[in-house]
CSV table of C-alpha atoms and ligand atoms in Angstrom, one decimal:
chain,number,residue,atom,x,y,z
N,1,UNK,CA,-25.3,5.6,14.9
N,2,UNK,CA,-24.6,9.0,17.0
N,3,UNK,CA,-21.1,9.4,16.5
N,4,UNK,CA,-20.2,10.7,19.6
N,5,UNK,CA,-19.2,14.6,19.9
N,6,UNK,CA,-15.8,15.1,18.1
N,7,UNK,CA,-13.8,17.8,20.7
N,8,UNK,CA,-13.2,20.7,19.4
N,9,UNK,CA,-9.6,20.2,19.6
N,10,UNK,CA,-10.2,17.0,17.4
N,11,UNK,CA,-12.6,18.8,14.8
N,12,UNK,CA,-9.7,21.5,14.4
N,13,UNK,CA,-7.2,18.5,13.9
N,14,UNK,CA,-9.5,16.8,11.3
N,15,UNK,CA,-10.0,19.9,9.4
N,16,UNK,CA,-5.9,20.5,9.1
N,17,UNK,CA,-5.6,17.0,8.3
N,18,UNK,CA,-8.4,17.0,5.9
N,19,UNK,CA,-6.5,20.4,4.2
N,20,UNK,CA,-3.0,18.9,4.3
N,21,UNK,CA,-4.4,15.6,2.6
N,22,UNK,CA,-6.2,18.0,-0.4
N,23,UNK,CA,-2.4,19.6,-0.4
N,24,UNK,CA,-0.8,16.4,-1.9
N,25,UNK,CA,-4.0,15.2,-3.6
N,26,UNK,CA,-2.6,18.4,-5.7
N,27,UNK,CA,0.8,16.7,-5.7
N,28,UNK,CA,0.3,15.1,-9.5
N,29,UNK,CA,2.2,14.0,-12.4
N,30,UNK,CA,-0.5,14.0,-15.2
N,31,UNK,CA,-3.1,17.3,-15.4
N,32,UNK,CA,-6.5,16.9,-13.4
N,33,UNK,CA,-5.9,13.8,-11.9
N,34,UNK,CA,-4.1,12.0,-9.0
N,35,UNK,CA,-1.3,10.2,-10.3
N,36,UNK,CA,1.7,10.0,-8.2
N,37,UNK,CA,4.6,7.4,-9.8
N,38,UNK,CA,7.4,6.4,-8.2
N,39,UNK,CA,10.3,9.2,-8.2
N,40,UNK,CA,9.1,11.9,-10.3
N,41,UNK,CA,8.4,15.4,-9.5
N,42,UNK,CA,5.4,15.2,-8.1
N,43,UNK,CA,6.3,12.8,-5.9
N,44,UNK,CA,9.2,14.7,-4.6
N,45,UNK,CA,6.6,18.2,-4.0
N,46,UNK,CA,4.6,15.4,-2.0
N,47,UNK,CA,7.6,14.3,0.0
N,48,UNK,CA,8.7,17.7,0.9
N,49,UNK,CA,5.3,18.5,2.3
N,50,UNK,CA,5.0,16.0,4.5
N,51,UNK,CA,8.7,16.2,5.5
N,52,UNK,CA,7.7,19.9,6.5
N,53,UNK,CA,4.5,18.9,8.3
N,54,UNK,CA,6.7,16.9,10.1
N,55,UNK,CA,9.3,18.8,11.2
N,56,UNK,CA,6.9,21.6,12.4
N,57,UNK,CA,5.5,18.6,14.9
N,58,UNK,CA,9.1,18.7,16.3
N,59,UNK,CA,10.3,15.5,14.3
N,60,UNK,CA,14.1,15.2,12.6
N,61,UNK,CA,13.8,13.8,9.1
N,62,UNK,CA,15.9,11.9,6.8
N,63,UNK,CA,15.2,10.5,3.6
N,64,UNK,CA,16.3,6.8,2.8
N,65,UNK,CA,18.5,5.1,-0.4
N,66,UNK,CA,15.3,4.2,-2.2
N,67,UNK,CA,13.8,7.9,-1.4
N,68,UNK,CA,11.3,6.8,1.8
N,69,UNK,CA,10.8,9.9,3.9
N,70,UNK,CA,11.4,8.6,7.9
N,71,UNK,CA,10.6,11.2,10.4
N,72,UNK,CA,11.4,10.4,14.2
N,73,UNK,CA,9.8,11.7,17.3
N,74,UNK,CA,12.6,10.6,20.1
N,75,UNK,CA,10.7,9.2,23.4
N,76,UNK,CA,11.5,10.3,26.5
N,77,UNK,CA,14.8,10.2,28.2
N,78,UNK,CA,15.9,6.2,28.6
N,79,UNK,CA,13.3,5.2,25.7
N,80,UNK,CA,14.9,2.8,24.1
N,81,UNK,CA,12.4,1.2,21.3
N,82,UNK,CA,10.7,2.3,18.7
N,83,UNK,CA,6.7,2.2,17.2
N,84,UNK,CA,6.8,2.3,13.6
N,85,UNK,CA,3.4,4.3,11.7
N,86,UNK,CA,2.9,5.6,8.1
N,87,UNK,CA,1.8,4.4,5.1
N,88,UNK,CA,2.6,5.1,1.4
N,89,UNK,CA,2.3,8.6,-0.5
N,90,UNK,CA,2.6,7.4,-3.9
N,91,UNK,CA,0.0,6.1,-6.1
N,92,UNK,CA,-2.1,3.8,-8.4
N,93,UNK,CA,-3.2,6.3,-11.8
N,94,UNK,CA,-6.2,7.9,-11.7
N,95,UNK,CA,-6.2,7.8,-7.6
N,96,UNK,CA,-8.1,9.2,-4.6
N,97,UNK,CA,-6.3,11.4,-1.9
N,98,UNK,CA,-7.2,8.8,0.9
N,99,UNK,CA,-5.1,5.7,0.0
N,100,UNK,CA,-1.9,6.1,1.2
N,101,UNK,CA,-1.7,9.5,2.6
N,102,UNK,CA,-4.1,9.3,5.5
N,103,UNK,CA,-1.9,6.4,7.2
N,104,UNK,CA,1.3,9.0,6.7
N,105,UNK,CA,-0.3,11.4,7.8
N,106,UNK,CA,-3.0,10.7,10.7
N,107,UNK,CA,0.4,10.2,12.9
N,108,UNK,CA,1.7,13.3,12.3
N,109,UNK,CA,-1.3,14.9,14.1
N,110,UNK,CA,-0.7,12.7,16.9
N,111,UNK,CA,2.5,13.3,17.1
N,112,UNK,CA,1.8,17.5,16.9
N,113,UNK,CA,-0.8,17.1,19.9
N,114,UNK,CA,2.3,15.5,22.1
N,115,UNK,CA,4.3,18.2,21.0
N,116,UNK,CA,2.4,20.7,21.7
N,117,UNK,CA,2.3,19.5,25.1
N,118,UNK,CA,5.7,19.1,25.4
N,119,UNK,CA,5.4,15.6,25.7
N,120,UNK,CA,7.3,12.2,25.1
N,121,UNK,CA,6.3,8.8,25.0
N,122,UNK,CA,8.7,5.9,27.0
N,123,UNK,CA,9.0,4.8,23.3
N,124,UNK,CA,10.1,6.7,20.4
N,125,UNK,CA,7.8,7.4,17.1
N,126,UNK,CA,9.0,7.0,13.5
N,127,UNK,CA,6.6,7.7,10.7
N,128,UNK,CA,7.5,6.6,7.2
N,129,UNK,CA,6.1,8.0,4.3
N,130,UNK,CA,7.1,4.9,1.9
N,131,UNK,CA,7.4,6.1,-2.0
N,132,UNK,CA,6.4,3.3,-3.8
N,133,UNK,CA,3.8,0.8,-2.7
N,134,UNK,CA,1.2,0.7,-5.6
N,135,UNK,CA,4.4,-0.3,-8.4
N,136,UNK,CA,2.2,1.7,-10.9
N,137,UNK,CA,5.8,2.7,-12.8
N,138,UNK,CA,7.6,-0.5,-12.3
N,139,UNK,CA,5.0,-2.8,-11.1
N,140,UNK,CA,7.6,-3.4,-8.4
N,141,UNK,CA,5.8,-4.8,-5.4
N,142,UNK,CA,6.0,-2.7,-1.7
N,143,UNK,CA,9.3,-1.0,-3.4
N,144,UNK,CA,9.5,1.3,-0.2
N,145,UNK,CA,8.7,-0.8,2.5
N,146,UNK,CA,10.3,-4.0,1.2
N,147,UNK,CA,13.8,-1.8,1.7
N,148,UNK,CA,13.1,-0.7,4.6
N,149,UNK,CA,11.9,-4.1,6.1
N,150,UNK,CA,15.2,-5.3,4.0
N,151,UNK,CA,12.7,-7.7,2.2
N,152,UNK,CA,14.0,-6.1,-1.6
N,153,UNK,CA,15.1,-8.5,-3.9
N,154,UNK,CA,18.0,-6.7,-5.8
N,155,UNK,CA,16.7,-8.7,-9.0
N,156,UNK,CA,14.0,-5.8,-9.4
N,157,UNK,CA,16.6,-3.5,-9.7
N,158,UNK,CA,16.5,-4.5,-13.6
N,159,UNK,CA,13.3,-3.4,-13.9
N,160,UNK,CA,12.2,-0.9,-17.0
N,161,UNK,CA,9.7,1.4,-16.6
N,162,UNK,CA,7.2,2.5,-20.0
N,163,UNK,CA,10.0,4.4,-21.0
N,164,UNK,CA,12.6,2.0,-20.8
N,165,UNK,CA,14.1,3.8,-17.7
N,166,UNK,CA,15.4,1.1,-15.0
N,167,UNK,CA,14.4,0.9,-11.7
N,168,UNK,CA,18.3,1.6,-10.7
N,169,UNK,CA,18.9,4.3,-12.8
N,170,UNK,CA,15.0,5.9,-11.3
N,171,UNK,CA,16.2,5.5,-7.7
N,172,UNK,CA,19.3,7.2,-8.4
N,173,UNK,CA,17.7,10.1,-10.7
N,174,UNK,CA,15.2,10.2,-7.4
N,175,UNK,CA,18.6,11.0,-4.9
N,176,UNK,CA,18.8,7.8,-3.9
N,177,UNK,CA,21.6,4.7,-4.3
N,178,UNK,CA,20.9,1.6,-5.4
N,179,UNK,CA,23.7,-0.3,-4.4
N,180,UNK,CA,23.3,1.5,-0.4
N,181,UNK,CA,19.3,-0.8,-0.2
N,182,UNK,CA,20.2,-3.3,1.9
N,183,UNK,CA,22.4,-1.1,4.1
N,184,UNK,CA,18.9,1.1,4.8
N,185,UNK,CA,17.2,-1.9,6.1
N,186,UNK,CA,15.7,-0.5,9.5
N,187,UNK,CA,16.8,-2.7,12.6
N,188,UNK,CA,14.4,-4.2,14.0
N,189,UNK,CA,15.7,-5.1,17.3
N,190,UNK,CA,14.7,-2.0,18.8
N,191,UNK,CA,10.7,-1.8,17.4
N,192,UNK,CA,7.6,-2.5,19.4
N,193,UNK,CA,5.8,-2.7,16.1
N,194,UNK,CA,4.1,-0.9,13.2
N,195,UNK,CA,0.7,0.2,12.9
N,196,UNK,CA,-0.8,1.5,9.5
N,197,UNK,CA,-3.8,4.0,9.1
N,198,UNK,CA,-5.7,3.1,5.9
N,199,UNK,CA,-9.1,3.4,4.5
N,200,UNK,CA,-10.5,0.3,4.3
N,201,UNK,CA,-11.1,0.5,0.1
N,202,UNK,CA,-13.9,-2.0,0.7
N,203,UNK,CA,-17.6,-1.8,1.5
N,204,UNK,CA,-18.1,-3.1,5.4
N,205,UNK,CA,-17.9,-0.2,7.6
N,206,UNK,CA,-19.5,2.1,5.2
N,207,UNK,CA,-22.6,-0.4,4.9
N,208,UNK,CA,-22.6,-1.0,9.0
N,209,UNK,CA,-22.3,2.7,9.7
N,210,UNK,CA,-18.6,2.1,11.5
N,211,UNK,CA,-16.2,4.7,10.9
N,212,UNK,CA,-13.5,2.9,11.9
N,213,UNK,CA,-12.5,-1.0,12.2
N,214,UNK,CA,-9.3,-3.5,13.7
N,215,UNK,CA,-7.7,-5.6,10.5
N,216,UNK,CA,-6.9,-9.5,11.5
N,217,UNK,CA,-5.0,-10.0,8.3
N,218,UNK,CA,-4.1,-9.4,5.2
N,219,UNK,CA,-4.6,-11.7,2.3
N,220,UNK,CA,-2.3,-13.1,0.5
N,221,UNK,CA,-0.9,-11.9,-3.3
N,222,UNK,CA,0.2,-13.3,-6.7
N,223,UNK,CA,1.6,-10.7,-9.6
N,224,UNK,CA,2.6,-11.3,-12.3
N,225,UNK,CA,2.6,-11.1,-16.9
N,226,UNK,CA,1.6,-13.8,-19.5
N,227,UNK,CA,2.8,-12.8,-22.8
N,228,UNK,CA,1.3,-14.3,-26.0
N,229,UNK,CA,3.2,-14.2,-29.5
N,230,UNK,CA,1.5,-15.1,-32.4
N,231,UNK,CA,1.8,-13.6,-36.1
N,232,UNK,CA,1.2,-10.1,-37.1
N,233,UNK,CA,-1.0,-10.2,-40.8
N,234,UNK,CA,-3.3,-8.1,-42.8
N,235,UNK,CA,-6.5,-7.9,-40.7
N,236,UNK,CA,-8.0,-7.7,-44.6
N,237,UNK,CA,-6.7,-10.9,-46.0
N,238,UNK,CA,-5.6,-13.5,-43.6
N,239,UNK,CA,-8.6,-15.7,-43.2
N,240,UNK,CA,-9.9,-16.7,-39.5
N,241,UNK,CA,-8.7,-19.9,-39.2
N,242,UNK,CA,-5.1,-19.2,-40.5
N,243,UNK,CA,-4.8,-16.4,-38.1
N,244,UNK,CA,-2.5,-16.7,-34.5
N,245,UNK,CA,-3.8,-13.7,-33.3
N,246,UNK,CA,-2.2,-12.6,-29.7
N,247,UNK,CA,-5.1,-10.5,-28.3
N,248,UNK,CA,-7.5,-13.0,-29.4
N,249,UNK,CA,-5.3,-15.4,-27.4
N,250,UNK,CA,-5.1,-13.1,-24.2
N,251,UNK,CA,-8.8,-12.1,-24.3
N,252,UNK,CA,-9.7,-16.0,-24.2
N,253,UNK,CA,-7.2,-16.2,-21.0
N,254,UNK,CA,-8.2,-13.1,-19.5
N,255,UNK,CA,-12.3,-15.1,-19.5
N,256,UNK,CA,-10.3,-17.8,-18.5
N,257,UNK,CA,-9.0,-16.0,-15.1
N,258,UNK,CA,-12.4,-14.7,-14.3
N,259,UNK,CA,-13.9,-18.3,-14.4
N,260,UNK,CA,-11.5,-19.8,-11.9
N,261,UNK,CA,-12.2,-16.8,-9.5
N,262,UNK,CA,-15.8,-17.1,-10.1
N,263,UNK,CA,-15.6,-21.2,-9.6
N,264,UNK,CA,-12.9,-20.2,-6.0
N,265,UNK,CA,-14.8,-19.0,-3.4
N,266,UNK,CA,-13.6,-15.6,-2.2
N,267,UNK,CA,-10.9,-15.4,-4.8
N,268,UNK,CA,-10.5,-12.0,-7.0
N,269,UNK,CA,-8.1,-12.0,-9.7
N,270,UNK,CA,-7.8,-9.5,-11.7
N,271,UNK,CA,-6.4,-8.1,-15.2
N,272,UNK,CA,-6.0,-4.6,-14.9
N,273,UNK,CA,-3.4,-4.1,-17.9
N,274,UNK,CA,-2.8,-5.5,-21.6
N,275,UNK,CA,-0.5,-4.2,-24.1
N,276,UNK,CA,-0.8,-4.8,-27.7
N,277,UNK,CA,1.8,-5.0,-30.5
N,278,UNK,CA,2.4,-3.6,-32.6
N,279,UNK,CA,-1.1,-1.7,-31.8
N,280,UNK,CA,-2.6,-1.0,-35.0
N,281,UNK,CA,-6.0,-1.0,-36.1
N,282,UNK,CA,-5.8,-3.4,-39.4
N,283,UNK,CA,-2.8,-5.3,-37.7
N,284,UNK,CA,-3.2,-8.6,-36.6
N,285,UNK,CA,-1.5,-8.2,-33.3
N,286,UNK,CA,1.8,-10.1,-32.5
N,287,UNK,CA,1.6,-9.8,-29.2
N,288,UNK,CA,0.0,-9.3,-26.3
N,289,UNK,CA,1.0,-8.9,-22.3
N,290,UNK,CA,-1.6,-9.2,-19.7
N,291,UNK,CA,-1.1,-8.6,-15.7
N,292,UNK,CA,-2.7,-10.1,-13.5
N,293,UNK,CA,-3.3,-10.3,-10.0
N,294,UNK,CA,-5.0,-13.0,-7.7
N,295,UNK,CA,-5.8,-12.9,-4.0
N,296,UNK,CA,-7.2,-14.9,-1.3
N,297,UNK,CA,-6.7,-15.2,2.2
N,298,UNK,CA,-5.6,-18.9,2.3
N,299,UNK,CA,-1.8,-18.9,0.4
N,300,UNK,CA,-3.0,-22.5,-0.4
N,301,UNK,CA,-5.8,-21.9,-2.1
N,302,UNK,CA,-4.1,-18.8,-3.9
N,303,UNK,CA,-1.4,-20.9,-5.1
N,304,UNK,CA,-3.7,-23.7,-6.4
N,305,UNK,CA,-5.9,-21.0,-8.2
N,306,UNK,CA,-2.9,-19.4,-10.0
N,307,UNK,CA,-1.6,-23.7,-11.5
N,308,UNK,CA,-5.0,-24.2,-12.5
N,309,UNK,CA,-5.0,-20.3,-14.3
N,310,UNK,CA,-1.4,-21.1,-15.8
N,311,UNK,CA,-2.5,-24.6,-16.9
N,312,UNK,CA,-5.9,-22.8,-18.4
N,313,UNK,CA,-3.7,-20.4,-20.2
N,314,UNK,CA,-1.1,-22.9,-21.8
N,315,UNK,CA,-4.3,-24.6,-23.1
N,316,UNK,CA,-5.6,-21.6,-24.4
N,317,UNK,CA,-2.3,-21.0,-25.9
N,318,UNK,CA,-1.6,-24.2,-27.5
N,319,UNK,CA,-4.8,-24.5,-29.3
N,320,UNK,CA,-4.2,-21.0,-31.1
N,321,UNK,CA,-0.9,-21.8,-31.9
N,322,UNK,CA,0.7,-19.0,-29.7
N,323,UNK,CA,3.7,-18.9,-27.7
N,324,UNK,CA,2.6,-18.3,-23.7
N,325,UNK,CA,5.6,-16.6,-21.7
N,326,UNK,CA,5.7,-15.7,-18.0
N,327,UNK,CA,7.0,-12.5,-16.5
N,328,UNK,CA,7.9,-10.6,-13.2
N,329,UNK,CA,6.4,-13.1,-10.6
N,330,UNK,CA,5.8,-11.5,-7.3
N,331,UNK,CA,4.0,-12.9,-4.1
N,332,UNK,CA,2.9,-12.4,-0.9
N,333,UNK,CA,1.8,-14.5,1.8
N,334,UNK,CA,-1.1,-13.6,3.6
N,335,UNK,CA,-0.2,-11.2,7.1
N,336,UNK,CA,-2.1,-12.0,10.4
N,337,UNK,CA,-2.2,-9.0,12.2
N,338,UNK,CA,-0.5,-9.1,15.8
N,339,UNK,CA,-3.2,-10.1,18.3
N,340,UNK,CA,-2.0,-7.9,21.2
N,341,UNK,CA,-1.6,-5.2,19.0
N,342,UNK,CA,-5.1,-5.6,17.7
N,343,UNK,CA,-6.6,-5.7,21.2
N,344,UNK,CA,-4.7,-2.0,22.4
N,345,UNK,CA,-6.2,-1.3,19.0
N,346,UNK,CA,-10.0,-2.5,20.4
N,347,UNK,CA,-9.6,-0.7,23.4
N,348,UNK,CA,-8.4,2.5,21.7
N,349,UNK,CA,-11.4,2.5,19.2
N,350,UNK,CA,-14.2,0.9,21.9
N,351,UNK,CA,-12.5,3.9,24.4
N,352,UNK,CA,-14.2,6.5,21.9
N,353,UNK,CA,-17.6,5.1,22.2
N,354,UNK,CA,-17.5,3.4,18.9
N,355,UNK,CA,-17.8,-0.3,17.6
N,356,UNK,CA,-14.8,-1.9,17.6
N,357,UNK,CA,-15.4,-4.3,14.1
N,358,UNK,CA,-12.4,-6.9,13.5
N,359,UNK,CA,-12.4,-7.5,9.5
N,360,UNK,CA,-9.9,-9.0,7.1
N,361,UNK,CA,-8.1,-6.8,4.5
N,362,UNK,CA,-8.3,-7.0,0.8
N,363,UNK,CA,-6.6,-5.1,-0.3
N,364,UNK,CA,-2.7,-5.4,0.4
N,365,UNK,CA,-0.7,-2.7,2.4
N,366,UNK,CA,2.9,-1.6,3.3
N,367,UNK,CA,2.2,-3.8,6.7
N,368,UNK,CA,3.0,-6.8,4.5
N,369,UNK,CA,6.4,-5.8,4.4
N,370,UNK,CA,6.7,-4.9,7.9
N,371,UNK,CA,5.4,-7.8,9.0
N,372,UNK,CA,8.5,-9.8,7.6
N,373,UNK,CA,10.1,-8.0,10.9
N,374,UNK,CA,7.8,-6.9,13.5
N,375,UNK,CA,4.0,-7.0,14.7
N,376,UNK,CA,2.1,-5.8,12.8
N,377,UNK,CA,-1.7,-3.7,13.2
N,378,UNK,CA,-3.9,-1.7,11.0
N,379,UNK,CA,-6.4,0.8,12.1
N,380,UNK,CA,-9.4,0.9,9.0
N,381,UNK,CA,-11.3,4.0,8.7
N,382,UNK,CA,-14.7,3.9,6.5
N,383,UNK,CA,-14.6,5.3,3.5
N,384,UNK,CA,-18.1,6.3,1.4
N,385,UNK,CA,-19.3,3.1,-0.4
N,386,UNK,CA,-15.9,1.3,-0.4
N,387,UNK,CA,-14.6,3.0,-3.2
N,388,UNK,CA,-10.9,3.7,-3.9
N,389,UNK,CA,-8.1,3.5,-6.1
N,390,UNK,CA,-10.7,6.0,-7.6
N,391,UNK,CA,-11.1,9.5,-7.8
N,392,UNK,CA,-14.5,9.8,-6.2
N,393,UNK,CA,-12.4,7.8,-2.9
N,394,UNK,CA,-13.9,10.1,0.0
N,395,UNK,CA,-13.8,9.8,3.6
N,396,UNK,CA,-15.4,12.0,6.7
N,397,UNK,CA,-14.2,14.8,8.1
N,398,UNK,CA,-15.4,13.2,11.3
N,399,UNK,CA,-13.8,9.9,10.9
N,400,UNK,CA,-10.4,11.4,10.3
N,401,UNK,CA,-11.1,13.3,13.4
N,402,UNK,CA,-11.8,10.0,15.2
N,403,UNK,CA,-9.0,8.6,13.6
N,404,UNK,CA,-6.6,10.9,15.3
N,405,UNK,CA,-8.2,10.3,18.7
N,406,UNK,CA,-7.8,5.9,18.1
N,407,UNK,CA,-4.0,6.5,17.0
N,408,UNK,CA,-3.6,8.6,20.0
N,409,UNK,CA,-5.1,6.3,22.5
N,410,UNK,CA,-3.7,3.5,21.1
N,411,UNK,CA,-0.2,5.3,21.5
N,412,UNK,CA,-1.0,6.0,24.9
N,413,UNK,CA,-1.8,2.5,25.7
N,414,UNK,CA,1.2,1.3,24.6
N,415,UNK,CA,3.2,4.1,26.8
N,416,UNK,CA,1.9,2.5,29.7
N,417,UNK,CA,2.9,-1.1,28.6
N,418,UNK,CA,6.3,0.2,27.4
N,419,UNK,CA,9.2,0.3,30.3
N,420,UNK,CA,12.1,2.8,30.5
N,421,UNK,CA,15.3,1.5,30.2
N,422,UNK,CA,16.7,1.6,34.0
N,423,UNK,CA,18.2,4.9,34.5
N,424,UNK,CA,22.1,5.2,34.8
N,425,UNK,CA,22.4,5.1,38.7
N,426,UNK,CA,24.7,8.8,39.1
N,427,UNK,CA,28.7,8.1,39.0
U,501,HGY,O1,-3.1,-3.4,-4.6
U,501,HGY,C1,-3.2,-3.2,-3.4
U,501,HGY,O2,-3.8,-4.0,-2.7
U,501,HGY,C2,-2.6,-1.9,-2.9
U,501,HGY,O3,-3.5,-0.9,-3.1
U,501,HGY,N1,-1.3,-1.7,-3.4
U,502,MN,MN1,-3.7,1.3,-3.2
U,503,MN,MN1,-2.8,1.8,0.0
């Protein structure tokens, strides 16, 4: 498909953005890769970049109680509401430089080309970078957003980290206050909405040639551990049948997931961690905790994979003799993307010349927590064979040029939707 001709302008833009999104894909805890936890230092270097990026696009910025980095480009005299835009800068381990940053980021260029016109919208603009979406340190879910939607559930605050380092003690260590979370919850009386940037992490625009796409909705979410405890023992002299071996256990159950996804049409579930203990080679393990996480975008049909997996599992459990345990349950419904937001979103995109594909999101974003208090869109922009949460995740200088010029026009539509407060008639 012939792209059309990106501007110069835009192709200058891209290649800035492009730069600025290598500049935090250097941002990393662990040595020649992209991993980006929750409230460590290399989160913090990431946070400060943008926040500087930012302010040199004429924005204030202030950083929340859980750490979330909010900038805000006011509107023009008598605005009185708000779009919300951004996306997550943390990360899973092991990551791409896409997921996340581009939807912080692609705003921010936006918001620049306003400035540099000396421009403001009948609406004001606040970009959020949130700092914890992927849970890879505390397998919390949407940490950043959920606060500032004020969705948290204080109960996660108890969470440990590998190190045995609560989440409390983390957000505090990271600047922030645990007991001020619910007082940062954003109000939403003043918001038009919030509209994410994200790479679509899945394989439709890239196999149609689209670089970019409108989301209808998110699917739904179920997280969670099983824990099974057997019997350590001398992996030279118990014999087979005497053995109540844990990982045996959880390998049986992890089979067992896989087969009610493969039996569910268009459910994924997935194990993506187990932990072994004691973790020796010729110990019988004790125990053994699995994650898991299953998706789909009917919550009814989610919810009815995840009791036939748990009643799978007990089985399993019960005929090795092992004890099955539950752990850190979190869900989310599946998100319908605002229809009238999705439309200004189609005439943005279809306004550049390009396709204006509706699709269904996979994978889950920080829109899921925003949608618990205002309409919700997201804006999908290919990336090469649908591959993320992996560090060959690439995306087109081009499309993140194009990007810029969607967000822009969608921005634009809005203004023209979007009243002034009546002004104050002179005393
Ligand atoms: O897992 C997800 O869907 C997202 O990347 N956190
Ligand atoms: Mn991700
Ligand atoms: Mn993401």
């Amino acid at each position: 498909m012939n792209v059309p001709d990106v501007c110069q302008l835009a192709s200058a833009e891209a290649a800035i953005l492009m730069a600025r999104l290598d500049a935090l894909g250097q941002c990393a805890q662990e040595p020649g890769r992209i991993t980006r936890p929750y409230a460590t230092p290399a989160l913090a270097r990431a946070r400060d970049l943008v926040a500087g990026w930012m302010q040199a696009a004429g924005m204030s910025t202030r950083v929340d109680a859980v750490g979330n980095l909010i900038g805000r480009y006011a509107g023009k005299a008598g605005a009185t509401q708000t779009l919300v835009t951004g996306s997550h800068i943390d990360s899973v381990r092991d990551a791409g430089r896409y997921d996340g940053p581009l939807g912080a980021l692609v705003p921010i260029s936006c918001v620049e080309r306003l400035h540099r016109g000396g421009r403001r919208l009948p609406f004001s603009i606040e970009i959020v970078a949130f700092v914890d979406e992927e849970g890879l340190r505390f397998r919390s879910s949407f940490l950043g957003s959920s606060v500032y939607a004020g969705t948290f559930n204080d109960a996660e605050l108890a969470l440990v980290d590998s190190d045995g380092t609560s989440l409390a003690d983390a957000i505090r260590g990271f600047g922030g206050d645990p007991d001020a979370l619910a007082a940062a919850a954003r109000d939403p009386n003043d918001l038009i909405g919030y509209i994410e940037v994200h790479i679509e992490q899945g394989p439709i625009l890239d196999a149609a040639g689209e670089p970019l796409g409108i989301v209808t909705s998110i699917q739904g979410q179920s997280r969670g551990t099983f824990t099974l405890s057997g019997v350590a023992g001398h992996a030279g002299t118990v014999p087979t049948h005497l053995r109540r071996d844990a990982l045996a256990g959880a390998a049986a159950i992890v089979l067992a997931i896989e087969a009610v996804a493969r039996e569910t049409d268009a459910l994924v579930a997935t194990v993506g961690q187990i932990t072994v203990e004691p973790g020796a080679a010729n110990v019988i393990p004790a125990r053994a905790t699995l994650t898991y996480d299953v998706r789909h975008s009917s919550d009814a049909v989610r919810e009815g994979s995840l009791t036939d997996i748990r009643e799978r599992a007990a089985v399993i459990a019960h005929d090795r003799g092992l004890i099955l345990t539950y752990g850190a349950p979190s869900s989310m419904a599946a998100v319908p993307c605002d229809l009238a937001l999705q439309d200004r979103l189609v005439e943005a995109v279809g306004a550049l010349g390009l396709p204006t594909r509706r699709l269904a999101s996979g994978a889950g974003h920080d829109a899921m927590s925003l949608a618990q208090i205002t309409p919700v869109a997201i804006l999908f922009v290919r990336c090469a064979g649908g591959i993320s949460h992996n560090p060959d995740e690439s995306i087109r200088t081009d499309d993140a040029a194009l990007a810029i010029g969607a967000l822009s026009g969608f921005l634009e539509r809005l203004a023209t939707d979007t009243p002034l407060a009546p002004r104050e008639t002179a005393a």
